[in-house]
Amino acid sequence: MTIRVPEEVKDQPPRRADALSELQHTLARAGELLRSLEKSPGASKDTQLQQRLVELEDDRNQLSKQLSDYEAQTGRLMNLYVATYQLHSTLDPGEVQSTIAEIATNLIGAEQFALLFWKGDSGECEIAHAQGLEEAGSGLYENGRYSGGDPAIDATLSDGVLRIGPIDGSDVVAVVPLSVQGAVVGALVIHKLFEHKAMLRADDRDLLDLLAAHAASALFAARVYSATDRKLKTLESLIQLVKRG
Amino acid sequence: MPPRKVLIVDDSKLLHRMFEMMLRQYPLVHAYDGREGLVRLGENSDIDLVLLDVNMPHMNGIEVLTAMKADPRFANIPVVLITTEGSEEQTDRGLALGASAYVKKPFRNEELLAVVQRLTAGAPAAT
């Protein structure tokens, strides 16, 4: 398309000349667009639309995946929050132990496990809580105690490092160190997961780390509170007796 | 239509706390064993869904489900069994007794939420 501008434009007053000049430019641009449309066949438009559709589908899939990732991340954070909340929500040692067991069973999927704590300087660990051990352990635990013998458990009780199986010479699934102020006071030993849970997942590692950091301190605080409370009540009883006497 | 009310019957305080976080848009009723679950059902005539743990003291989830299905007041309330038992036999047994769905512990939060949303579909969520 050719745009012809009348010669009179040059003779117009400035404002009108500007307007005509702009109109000339617009018409020229429209002509260019028209030419480009005339050049591109209908099939090309379809191709462009299809390409745009593919791009939109890609965007949608990407957003869907991101949403799924965010939901999974939210779930993981929720598990960690609830586990921490429950561990520190009570000063009853029995309840803290139950919470550790519930985390192991309900959030990690442990079917057989033992919660061990060093028993003074005896070189033995006492079993504070156990589940399904009658079927597991293969003689590791006797009379409610662990005296050593499993390389993974012994190593974790010694160096405080979280170990996840398979481990040479050991059948355990995981050994979680339980530490208070940097000192290893015990371990959570997971011997078997539920059948429908084939292996520990990446997000289970977060929970195991959380247990390593919080379980022992929560239990330690509860035991100290319980012992102090018991002593206080004994003293109060004695004072009452003295007052009566 | 009022928001759906969900009864949670589980002996784990941890899971009750978890459900509170996950199901914030639903009014919840809590019970910590099977017997208490049936009592709460009797007290709340507007329960729309029951999340029922299988392994519980006093009265297990299968017994509660059986009792619910035998009682015309509760027979039509959808029940989601939640359990650590992973065998097909257990699953089939629960479904044969009338459970609407079966979720194995440990579950992914989004998995359970999807089941709850499916079974309470059609009702507005609380705000």
PDB file of C-alpha atoms in Angstrom, chain A residues 71-72 75 78-79 81-83 85-86 95 102-103 105-109 194 196-197 201 203, chain B residues 10-15 17-18 21-22 24 83-87 104-110:
ATOM      1  CA  GLU A  71       1.979 -28.125  49.379  1.00  0.00           C
ATOM      2  CA  ALA A  72       4.596 -30.790  50.115  1.00  0.00           C
ATOM      3  CA  GLY A  75       3.220 -30.473  54.913  1.00  0.00           C
ATOM      4  CA  MET A  78       3.598 -28.606  59.561  1.00  0.00           C
ATOM      5  CA  ASN A  79       5.009 -31.966  60.675  1.00  0.00           C
ATOM      6  CA  TYR A  81       6.003 -27.610  63.878  1.00  0.00           C
ATOM      7  CA  VAL A  82       3.569 -30.086  65.391  1.00  0.00           C
ATOM      8  CA  ALA A  83       6.356 -32.436  66.499  1.00  0.00           C
ATOM      9  CA  TYR A  85       5.071 -28.208  69.743  1.00  0.00           C
ATOM     10  CA  GLN A  86       4.068 -31.562  71.217  1.00  0.00           C
ATOM     11  CA  GLU A  95       3.970 -37.779  77.995  1.00  0.00           C
ATOM     12  CA  GLU A 102       4.092 -41.058  68.379  1.00  0.00           C
ATOM     13  CA  ILE A 103       6.503 -39.115  66.170  1.00  0.00           C
ATOM     14  CA  THR A 105       5.195 -44.249  64.609  1.00  0.00           C
ATOM     15  CA  ASN A 106       2.824 -41.710  63.088  1.00  0.00           C
ATOM     16  CA  LEU A 107       5.176 -39.329  61.306  1.00  0.00           C
ATOM     17  CA  ILE A 108       8.203 -41.458  60.454  1.00  0.00           C
ATOM     18  CA  GLY A 109       6.489 -44.841  60.087  1.00  0.00           C
ATOM     19  CA  PHE A 194       5.944 -50.386  58.361  1.00  0.00           C
ATOM     20  CA  HIS A 196       3.847 -50.004  53.322  1.00  0.00           C
ATOM     21  CA  LYS A 197       6.768 -47.639  53.876  1.00  0.00           C
ATOM     22  CA  ARG A 201      12.365 -40.281  52.654  1.00  0.00           C
ATOM     23  CA  ASP A 203      11.641 -35.252  54.668  1.00  0.00           C
TER      24      ASP A 203
ATOM     25  CA  ASP B  10      -7.520 -41.083  67.666  1.00  0.00           C
ATOM     26  CA  ASP B  11      -5.496 -41.827  70.791  1.00  0.00           C
ATOM     27  CA  SER B  12      -2.535 -39.770  69.561  1.00  0.00           C
ATOM     28  CA  LYS B  13      -2.450 -36.183  70.836  1.00  0.00           C
ATOM     29  CA  LEU B  14       0.160 -35.482  68.183  1.00  0.00           C
ATOM     30  CA  LEU B  15      -2.259 -36.391  65.396  1.00  0.00           C
ATOM     31  CA  ARG B  17      -2.762 -31.351  66.855  1.00  0.00           C
ATOM     32  CA  MET B  18      -1.831 -32.212  63.265  1.00  0.00           C
ATOM     33  CA  MET B  21      -3.498 -27.512  61.722  1.00  0.00           C
ATOM     34  CA  MET B  22      -4.543 -29.277  58.523  1.00  0.00           C
ATOM     35  CA  ARG B  24      -8.521 -25.294  60.030  1.00  0.00           C
ATOM     36  CA  THR B  83      -4.146 -46.930  60.473  1.00  0.00           C
ATOM     37  CA  THR B  84      -0.617 -48.218  60.478  1.00  0.00           C
ATOM     38  CA  GLU B  85      -1.836 -51.564  59.146  1.00  0.00           C
ATOM     39  CA  GLY B  86      -0.738 -51.781  55.565  1.00  0.00           C
ATOM     40  CA  SER B  87      -2.077 -55.117  54.356  1.00  0.00           C
ATOM     41  CA  LYS B 104      -2.225 -45.430  55.999  1.00  0.00           C
ATOM     42  CA  LYS B 105       0.086 -43.796  58.548  1.00  0.00           C
ATOM     43  CA  PRO B 106       2.366 -42.046  58.011  1.00  0.00           C
ATOM     44  CA  PHE B 107       0.323 -40.128  55.479  1.00  0.00           C
ATOM     45  CA  ARG B 108       1.200 -37.070  53.447  1.00  0.00           C
ATOM     46  CA  ASN B 109      -0.884 -34.127  54.608  1.00  0.00           C
ATOM     47  CA  GLU B 110      -2.067 -33.263  51.120  1.00  0.00           C
TER      48      GLU B 110
END
